mmCIF file of C-alpha atoms in Angstrom:
data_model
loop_
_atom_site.group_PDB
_atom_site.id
_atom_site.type_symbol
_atom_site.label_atom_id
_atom_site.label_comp_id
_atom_site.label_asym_id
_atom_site.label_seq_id
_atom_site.Cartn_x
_atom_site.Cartn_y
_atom_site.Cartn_z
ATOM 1 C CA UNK K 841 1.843 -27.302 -12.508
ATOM 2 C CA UNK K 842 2.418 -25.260 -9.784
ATOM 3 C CA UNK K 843 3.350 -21.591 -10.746
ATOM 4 C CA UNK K 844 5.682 -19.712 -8.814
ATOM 5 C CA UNK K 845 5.897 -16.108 -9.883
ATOM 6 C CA UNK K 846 3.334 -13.709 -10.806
ATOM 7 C CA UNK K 847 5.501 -12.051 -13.814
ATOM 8 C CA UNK K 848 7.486 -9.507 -14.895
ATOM 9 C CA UNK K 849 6.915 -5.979 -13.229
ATOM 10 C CA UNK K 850 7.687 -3.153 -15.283
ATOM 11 C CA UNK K 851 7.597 0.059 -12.601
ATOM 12 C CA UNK K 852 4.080 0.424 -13.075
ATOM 13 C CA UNK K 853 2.304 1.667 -9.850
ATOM 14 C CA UNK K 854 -1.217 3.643 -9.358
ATOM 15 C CA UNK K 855 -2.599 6.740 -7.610
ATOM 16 C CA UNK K 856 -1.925 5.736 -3.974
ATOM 17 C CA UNK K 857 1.853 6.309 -5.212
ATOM 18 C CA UNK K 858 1.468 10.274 -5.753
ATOM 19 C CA UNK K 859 -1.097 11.000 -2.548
ATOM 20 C CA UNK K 860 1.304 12.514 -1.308
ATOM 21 C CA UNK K 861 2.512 14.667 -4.024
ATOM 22 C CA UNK K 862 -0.941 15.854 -4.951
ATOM 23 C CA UNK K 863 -2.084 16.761 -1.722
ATOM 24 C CA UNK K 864 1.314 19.089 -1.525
ATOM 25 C CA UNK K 865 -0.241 20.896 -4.511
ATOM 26 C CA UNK K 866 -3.951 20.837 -4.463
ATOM 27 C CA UNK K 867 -3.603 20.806 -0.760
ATOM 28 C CA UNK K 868 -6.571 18.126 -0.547
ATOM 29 C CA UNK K 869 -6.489 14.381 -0.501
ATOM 30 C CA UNK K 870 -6.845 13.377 -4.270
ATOM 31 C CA UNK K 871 -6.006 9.927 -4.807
ATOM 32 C CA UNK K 872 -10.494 9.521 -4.012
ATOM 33 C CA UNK K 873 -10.933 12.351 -6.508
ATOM 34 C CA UNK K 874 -12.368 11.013 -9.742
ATOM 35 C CA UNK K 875 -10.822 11.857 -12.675
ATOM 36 C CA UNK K 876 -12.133 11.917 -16.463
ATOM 37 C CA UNK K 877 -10.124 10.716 -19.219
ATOM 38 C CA UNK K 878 -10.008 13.669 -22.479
ATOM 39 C CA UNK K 879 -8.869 10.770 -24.619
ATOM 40 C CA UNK K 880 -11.058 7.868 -24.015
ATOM 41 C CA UNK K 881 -13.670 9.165 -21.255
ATOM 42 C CA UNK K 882 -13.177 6.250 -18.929
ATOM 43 C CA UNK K 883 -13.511 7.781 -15.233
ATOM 44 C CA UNK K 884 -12.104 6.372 -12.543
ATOM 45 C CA UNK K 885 -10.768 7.002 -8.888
ATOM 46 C CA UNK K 886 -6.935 9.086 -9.244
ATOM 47 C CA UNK K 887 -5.850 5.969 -6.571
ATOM 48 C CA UNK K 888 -6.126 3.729 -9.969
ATOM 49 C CA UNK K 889 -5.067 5.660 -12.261
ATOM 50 C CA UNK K 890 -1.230 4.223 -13.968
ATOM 51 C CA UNK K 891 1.036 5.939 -12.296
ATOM 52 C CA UNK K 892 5.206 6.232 -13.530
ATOM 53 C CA UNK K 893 7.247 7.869 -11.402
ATOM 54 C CA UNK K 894 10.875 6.589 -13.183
ATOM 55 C CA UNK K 895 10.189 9.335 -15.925
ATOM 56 C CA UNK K 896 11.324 12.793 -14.941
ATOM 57 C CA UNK K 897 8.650 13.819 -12.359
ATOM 58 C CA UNK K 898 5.324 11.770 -12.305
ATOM 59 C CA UNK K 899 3.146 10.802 -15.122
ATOM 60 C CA UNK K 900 -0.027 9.465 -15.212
ATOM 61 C CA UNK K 901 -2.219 7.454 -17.536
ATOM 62 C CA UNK K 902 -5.528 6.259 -18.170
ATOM 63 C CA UNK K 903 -6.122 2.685 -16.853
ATOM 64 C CA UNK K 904 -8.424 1.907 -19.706
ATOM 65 C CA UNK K 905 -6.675 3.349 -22.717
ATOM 66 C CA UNK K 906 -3.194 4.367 -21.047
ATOM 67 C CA UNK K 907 -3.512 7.960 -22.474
ATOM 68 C CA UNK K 908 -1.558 10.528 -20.429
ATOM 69 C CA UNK K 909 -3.516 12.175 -17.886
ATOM 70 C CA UNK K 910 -1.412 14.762 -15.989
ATOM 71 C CA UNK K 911 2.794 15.019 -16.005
ATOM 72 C CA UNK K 912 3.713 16.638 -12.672
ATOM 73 C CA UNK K 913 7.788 18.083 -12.663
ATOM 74 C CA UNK K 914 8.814 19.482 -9.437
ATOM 75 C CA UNK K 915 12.615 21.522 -9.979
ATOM 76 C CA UNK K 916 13.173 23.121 -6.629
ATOM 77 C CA UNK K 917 10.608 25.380 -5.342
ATOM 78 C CA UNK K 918 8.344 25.556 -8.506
ATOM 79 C CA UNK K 919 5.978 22.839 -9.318
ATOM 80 C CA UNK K 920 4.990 22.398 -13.439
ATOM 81 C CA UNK K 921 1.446 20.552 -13.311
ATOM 82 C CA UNK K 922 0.116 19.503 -17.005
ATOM 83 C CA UNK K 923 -3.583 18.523 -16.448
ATOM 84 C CA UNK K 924 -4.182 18.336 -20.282
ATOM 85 C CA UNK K 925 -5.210 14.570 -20.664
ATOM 86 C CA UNK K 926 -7.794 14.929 -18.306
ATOM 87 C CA UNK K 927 -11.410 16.429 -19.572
ATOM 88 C CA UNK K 928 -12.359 16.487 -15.455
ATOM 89 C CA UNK K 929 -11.200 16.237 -12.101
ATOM 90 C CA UNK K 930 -14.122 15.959 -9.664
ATOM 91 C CA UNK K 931 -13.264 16.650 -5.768
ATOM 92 C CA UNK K 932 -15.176 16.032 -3.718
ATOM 93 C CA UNK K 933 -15.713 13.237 -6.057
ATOM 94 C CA UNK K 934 -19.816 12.464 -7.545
ATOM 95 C CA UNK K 935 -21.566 10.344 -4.723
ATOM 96 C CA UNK K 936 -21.972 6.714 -6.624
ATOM 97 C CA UNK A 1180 -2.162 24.183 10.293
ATOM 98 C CA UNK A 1181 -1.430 21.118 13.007
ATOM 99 C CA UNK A 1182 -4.500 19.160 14.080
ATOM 100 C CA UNK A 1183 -5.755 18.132 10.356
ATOM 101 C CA UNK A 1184 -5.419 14.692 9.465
ATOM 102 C CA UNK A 1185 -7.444 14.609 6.357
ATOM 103 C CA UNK A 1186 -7.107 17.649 4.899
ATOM 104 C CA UNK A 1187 -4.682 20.701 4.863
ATOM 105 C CA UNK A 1188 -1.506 21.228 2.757
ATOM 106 C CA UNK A 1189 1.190 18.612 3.942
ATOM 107 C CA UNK A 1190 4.631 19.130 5.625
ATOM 108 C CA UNK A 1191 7.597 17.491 5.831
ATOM 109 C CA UNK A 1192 8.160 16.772 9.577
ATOM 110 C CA UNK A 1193 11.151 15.370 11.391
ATOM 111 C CA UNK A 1194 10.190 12.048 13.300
ATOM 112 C CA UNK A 1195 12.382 9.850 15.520
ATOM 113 C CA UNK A 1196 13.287 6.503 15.528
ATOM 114 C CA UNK A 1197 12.321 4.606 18.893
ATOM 115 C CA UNK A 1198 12.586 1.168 17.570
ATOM 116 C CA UNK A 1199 13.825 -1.183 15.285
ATOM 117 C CA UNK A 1200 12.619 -5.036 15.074
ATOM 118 C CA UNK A 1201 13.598 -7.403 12.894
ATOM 119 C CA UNK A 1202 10.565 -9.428 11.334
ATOM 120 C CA UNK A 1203 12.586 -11.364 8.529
ATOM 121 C CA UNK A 1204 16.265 -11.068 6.796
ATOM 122 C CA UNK A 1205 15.073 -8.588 4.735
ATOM 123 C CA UNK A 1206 12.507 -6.791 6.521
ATOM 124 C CA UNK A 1207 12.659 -4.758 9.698
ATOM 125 C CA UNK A 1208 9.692 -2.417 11.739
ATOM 126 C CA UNK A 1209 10.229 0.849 12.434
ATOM 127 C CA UNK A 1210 8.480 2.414 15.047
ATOM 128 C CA UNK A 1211 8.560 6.538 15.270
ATOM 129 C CA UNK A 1212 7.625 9.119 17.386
ATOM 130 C CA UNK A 1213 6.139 11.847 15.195
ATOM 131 C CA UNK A 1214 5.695 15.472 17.235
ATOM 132 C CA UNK A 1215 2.065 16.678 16.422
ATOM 133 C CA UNK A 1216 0.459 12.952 14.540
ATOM 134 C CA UNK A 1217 -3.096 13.687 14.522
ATOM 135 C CA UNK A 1218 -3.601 9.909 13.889
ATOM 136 C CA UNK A 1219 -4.493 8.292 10.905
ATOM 137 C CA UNK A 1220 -6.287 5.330 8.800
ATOM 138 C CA UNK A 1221 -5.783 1.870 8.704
ATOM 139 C CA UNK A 1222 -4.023 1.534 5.091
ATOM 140 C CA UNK A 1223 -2.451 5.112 5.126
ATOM 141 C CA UNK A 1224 0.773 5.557 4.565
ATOM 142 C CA UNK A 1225 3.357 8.192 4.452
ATOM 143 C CA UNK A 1226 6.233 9.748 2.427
ATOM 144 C CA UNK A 1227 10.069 9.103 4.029
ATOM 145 C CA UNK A 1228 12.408 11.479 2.333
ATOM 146 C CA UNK A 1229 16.399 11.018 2.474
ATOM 147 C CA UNK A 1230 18.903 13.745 1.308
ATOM 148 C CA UNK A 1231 22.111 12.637 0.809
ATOM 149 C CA UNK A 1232 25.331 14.911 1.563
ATOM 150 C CA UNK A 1233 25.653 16.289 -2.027
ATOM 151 C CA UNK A 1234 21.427 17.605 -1.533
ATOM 152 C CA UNK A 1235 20.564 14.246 -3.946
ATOM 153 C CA UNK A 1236 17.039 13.843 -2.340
ATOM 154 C CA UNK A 1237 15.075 10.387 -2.716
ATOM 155 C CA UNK A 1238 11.603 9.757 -1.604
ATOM 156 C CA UNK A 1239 9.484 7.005 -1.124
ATOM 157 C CA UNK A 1240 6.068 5.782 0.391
ATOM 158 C CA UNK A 1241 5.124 3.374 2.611
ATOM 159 C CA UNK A 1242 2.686 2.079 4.407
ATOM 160 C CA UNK A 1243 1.681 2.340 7.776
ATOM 161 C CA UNK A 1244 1.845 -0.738 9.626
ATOM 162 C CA UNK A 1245 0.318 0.253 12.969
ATOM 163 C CA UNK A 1246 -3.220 0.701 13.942
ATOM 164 C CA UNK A 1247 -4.798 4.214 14.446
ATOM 165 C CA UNK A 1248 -4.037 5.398 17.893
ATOM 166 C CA UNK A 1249 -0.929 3.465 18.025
ATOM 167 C CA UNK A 1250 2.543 4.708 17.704
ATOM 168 C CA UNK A 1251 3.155 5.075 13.664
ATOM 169 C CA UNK A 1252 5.291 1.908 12.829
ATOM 170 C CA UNK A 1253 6.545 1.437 9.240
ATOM 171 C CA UNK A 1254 7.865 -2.179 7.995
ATOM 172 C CA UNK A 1255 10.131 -2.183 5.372
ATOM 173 C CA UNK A 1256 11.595 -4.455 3.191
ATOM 174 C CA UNK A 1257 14.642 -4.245 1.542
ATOM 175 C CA UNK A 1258 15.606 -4.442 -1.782
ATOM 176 C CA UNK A 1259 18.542 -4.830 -4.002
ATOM 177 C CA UNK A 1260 19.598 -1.934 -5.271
ATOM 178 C CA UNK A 1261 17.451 0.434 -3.903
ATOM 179 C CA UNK A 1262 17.942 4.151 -2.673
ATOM 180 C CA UNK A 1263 16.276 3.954 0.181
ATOM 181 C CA UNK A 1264 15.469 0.942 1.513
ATOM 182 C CA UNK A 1265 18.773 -0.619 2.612
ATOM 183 C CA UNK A 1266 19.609 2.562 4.572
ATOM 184 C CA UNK A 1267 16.053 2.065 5.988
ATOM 185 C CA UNK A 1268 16.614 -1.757 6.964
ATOM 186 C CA UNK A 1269 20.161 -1.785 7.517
ATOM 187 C CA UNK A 1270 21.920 2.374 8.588
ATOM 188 C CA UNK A 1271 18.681 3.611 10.511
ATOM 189 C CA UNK A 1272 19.494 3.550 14.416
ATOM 190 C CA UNK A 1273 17.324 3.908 17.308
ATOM 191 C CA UNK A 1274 17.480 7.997 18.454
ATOM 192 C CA UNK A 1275 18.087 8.577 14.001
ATOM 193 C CA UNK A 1276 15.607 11.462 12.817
ATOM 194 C CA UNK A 1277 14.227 11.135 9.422
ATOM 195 C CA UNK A 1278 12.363 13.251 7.336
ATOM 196 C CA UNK A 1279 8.350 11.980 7.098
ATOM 197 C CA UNK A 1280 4.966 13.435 5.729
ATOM 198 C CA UNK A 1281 1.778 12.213 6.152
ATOM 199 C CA UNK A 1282 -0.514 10.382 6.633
ATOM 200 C CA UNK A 1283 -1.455 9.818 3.192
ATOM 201 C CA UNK A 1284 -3.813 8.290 1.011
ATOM 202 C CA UNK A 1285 -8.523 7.949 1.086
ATOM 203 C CA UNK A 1286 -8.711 5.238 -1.610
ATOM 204 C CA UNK A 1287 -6.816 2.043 0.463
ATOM 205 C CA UNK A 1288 -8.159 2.650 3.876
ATOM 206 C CA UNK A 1289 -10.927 0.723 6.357
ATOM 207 C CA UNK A 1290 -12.229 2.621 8.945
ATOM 208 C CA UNK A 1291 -13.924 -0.988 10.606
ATOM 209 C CA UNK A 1292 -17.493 0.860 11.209
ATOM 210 C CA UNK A 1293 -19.383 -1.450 8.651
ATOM 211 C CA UNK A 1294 -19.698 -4.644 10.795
ATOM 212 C CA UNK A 1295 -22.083 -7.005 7.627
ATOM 213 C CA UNK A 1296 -19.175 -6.385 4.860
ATOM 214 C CA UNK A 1297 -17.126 -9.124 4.779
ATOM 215 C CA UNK A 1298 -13.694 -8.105 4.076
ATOM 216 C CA UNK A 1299 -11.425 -10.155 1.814
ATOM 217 C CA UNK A 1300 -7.586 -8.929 2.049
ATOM 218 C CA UNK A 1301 -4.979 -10.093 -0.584
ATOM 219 C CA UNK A 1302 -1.314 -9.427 0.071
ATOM 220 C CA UNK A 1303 1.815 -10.584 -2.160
ATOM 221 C CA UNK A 1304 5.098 -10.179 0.293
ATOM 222 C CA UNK A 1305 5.428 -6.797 1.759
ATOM 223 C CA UNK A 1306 2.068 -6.204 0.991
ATOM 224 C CA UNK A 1307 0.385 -7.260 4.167
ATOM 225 C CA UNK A 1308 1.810 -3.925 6.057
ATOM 226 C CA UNK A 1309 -0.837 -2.021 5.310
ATOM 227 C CA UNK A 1310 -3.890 -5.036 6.693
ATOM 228 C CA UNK A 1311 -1.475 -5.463 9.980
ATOM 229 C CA UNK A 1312 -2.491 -2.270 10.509
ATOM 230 C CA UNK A 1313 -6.294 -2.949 9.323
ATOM 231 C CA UNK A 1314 -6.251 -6.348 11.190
ATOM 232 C CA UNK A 1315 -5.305 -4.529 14.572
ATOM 233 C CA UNK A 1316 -7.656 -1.705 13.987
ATOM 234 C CA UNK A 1317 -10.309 -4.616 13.785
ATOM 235 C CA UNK A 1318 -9.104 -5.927 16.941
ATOM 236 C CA UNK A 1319 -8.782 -2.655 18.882
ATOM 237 C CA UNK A 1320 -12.501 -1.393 17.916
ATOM 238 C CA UNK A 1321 -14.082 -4.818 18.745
ATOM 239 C CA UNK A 1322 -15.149 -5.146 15.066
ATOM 240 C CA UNK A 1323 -17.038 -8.240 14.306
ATOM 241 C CA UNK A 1324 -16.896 -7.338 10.659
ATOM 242 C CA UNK A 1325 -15.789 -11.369 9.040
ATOM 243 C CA UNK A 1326 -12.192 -10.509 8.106
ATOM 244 C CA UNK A 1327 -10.265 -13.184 6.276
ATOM 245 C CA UNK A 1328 -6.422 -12.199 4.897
ATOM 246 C CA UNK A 1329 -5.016 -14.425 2.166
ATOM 247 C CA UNK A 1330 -1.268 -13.952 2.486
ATOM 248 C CA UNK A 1331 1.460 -15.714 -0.524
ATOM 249 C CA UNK A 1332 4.465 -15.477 0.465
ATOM 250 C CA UNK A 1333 7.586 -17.033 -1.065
ATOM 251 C CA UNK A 1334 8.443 -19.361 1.626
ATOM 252 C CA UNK A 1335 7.689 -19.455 5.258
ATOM 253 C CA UNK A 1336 10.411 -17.950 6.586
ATOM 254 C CA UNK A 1337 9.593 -14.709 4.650
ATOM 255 C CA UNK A 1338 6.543 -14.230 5.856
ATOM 256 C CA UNK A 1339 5.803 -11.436 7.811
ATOM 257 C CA UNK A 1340 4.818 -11.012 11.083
ATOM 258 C CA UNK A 1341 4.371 -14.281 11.717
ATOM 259 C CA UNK A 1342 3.842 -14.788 15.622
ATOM 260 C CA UNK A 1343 1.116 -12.153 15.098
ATOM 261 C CA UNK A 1344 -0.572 -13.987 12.384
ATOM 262 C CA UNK A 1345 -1.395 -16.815 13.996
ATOM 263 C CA UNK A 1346 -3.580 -15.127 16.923
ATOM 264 C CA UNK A 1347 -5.199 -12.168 14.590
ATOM 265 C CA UNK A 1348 -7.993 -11.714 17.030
ATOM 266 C CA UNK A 1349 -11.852 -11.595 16.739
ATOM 267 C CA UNK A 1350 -12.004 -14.680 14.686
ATOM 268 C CA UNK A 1351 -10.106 -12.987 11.831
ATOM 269 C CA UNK A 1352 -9.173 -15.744 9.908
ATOM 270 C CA UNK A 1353 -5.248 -15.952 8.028
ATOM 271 C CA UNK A 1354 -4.610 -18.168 4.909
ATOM 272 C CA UNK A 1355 -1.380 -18.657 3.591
ATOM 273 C CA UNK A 1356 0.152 -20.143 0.011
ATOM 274 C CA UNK A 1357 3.501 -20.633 -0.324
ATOM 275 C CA UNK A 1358 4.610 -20.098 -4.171
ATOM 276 C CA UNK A 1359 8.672 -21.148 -3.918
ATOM 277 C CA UNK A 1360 9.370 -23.393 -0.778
ATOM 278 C CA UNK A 1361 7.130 -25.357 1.479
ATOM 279 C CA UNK A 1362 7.829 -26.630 4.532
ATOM 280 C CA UNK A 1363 8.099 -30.350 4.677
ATOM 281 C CA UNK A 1364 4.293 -31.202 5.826
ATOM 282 C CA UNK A 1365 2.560 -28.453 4.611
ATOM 283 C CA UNK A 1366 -0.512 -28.228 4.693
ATOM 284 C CA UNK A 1367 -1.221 -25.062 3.831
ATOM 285 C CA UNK A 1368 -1.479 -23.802 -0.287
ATOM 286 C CA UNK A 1369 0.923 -23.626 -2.337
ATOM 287 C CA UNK A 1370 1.802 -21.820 -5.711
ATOM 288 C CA UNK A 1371 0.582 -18.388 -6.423
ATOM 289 C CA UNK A 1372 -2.884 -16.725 -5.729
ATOM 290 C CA UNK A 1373 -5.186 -17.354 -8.581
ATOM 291 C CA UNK A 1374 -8.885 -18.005 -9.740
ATOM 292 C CA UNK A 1375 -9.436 -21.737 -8.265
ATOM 293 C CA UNK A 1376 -7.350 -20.611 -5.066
ATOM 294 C CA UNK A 1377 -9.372 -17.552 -4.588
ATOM 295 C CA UNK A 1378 -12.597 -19.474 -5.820
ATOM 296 C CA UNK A 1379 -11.866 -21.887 -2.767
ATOM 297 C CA UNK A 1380 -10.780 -18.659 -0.134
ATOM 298 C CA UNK A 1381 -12.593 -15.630 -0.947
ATOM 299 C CA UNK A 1382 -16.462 -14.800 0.807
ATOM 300 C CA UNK A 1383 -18.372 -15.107 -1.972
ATOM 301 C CA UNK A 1384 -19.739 -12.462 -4.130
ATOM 302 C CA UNK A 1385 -22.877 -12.979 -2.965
ATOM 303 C CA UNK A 1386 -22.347 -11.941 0.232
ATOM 304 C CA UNK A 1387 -21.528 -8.579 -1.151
ATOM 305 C CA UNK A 1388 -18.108 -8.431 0.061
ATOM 306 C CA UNK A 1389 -15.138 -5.736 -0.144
ATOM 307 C CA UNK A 1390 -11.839 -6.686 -1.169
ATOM 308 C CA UNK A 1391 -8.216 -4.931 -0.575
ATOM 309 C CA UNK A 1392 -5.287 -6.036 -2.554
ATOM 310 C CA UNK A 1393 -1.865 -4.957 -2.059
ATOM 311 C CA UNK A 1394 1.811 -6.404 -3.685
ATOM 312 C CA UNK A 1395 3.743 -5.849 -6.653
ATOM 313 C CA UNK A 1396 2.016 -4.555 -9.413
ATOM 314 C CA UNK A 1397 1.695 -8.161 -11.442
ATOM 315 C CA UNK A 1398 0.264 -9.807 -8.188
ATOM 316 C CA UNK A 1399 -2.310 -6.799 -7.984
ATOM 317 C CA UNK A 1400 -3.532 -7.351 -11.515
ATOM 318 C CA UNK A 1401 -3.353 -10.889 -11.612
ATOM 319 C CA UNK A 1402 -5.220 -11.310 -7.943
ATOM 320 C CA UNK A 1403 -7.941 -7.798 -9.663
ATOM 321 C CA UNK A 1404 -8.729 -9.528 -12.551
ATOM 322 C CA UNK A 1405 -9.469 -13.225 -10.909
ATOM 323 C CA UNK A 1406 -11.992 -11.603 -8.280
ATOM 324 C CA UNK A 1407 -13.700 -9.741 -10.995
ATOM 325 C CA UNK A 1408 -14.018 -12.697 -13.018
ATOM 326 C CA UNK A 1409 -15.426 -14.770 -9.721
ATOM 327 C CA UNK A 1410 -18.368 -11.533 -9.660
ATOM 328 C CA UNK A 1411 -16.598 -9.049 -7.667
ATOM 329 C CA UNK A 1412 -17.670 -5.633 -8.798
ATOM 330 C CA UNK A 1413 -14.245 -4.307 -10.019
ATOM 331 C CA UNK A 1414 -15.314 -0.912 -7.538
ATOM 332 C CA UNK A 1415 -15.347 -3.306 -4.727
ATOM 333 C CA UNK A 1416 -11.681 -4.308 -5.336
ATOM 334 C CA UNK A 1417 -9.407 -1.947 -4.057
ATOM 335 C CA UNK A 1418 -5.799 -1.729 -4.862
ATOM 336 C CA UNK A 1419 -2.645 -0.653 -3.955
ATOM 337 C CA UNK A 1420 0.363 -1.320 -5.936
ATOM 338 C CA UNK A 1421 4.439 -1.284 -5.032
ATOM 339 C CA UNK A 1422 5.863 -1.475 -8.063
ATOM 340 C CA UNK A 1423 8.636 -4.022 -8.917
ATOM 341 C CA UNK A 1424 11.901 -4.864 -7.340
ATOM 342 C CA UNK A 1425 14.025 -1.509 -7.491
ATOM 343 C CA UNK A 1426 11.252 0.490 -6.637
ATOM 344 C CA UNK A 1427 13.146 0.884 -2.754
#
């Protein structure tokens, strides 16, 4: 049988999404940055991170265990970055 | 500070419209001229913002569909009830500023200067914008790097810049499936993109290749997970994800 769709999507997107947004507040490119999970300690480029931007502001979550990694809120001029989910951020990132 | 591609805090910009082409029903390329672009990436892309007359702002990103050193171009595709997008495909007039930033993104980009990686590109509908601009990069540097783009589309007339396609250039090679209409006499694939097609498309593993992916998010995992399981390292799969319909 020939299949025809490739399912549901739910909103979901990754890191590439918020490049933008993250280099307007760490004033770097990010999204090759690797970031550590605090929940689960899966570490992975922030370009594949789980990315939701349909909450208020942008949330992202661990692609292995979908723990919340950061929850950025922008109102106006003032920017409210929550880093808590994640034990590291490494920029430049480790050379592999 | 002008003059940093890569790095340095980013701006919104004002860029102007200096075309508008129509590449299906539902999708149009916009090309803009953008005072100050110090170039970018093949796979980039860049942040359009819209504020409406009541300050409502919406932004969105999206790839950038030219080659470095060529005017930016954006393609777009429109979608039911999105924000953006349908003043994008349908409002937006030739001389019409909009508000940009950019260019954006490390992660999803080929720079062409590794000529032994084969290069295995995966796009699900709109998601081929961002390997025009790769395939044309490959073409304007004289990269013999093997290139092969597997494209599904829903039907042949919404592919995407077809004409172009069919002469990539360099001996980049173009495979199409078809998941919801075929032409009568096709004989290309048809259905969606999945282990056996990929097992009978994609360089294989041994050859080391690197692979880009780009659609809606379900395409992206379902295309991920069948190259890992045919021994692509999952680091060697890059991917770029646009969300589901109302994402626009």
């Amino acid at each position: 049988m020939t299949q025809t769709s490739y399912g549901p999507d739910d909103g979901t997107l990754d890191g590439n999404a918020i490049g933008g947004l993250l280099r307007e507040l760490f004033g770097t490119e990010m999204t090759t940055a690797s970031g550590t999970c605090a929940t689960c300690g899966y570490t992975a480029q922030v370009a594949q991170a789980l990315v939701y931007l349909d909450a208020p502001g942008a949330v992202m979550r661990c692609r292995a265990c979908a723990a919340v990694l950061a929850v950025i809120v922008r109102r106006q001029a003032t920017a409210c970055v929550d880093l808590e989910g994640l034990a590291a951020l490494d920029y430049p990132p480790p050379s592999s | 500070m002008a003059g940093t591609a890569v790095l340095g805090r980013l701006t919104w910009q004002v860029a102007g419209v200096t075309a508008v082409r129509p590449e299906t029903p539902s999708v149009r390329t916009i090309e803009l001229v953008v005072p100050g672009w110090a170039g970018h990436q093949a796979g980039q892309h860049l942040d359009i913002r819209l504020t409406a007359d009541d300050g409502y702002v919406a932004e969105r990103s999206y790839s950038i569909a030219s080659a470095p050193g060529e005017p930016v171009a954006l393609t777009v595709e429109r979608l039911e009830d999105g924000e953006v997008s349908p003043y994008l495909t349908e409002e937006l007039r030739v001389g019409d500023e909009i508000e940009i930033r950019g260019p954006i993104g490390g992660y999803f980009v080929w720079d062409g200067a590794d000529a032994a990686t084969p290069v295995l590109l995966v796009a699900g509908g709109s998601g081929v914008v961002p390997f025009r601009s790769m395939l044309r990069h490959r073409a304007r540097i004289g990269s013999t790097a093997p290139v092969r783009l597997l494209y599904s589309a829903r039907s042949l007339p919404d592919v995407i810049y077809q004409a172009e396609l069919e002469r990539p250039g360099g001996g980049a090679e173009v495979i199409y499936t078809l998941t919801r209409q075929q032409p009568e006499g096709w004989a290309g694939h048809s259905g969606r993109v999945d282990a056996a097609l990929l097992g009978a498309v994609a360089w294989p593993a041994e050859r080391l290749p690197l692979a880009y992916v780009c659609g809606p998010t379900a395409f992206v995992e379902i295309v991920s997970a069948a190259l890992v399981s045919l021994g692509y390292p999952a680091e060697r799969v890059k991917t770029e994800r646009y969300g589901g319909a109302g994402a626009g």
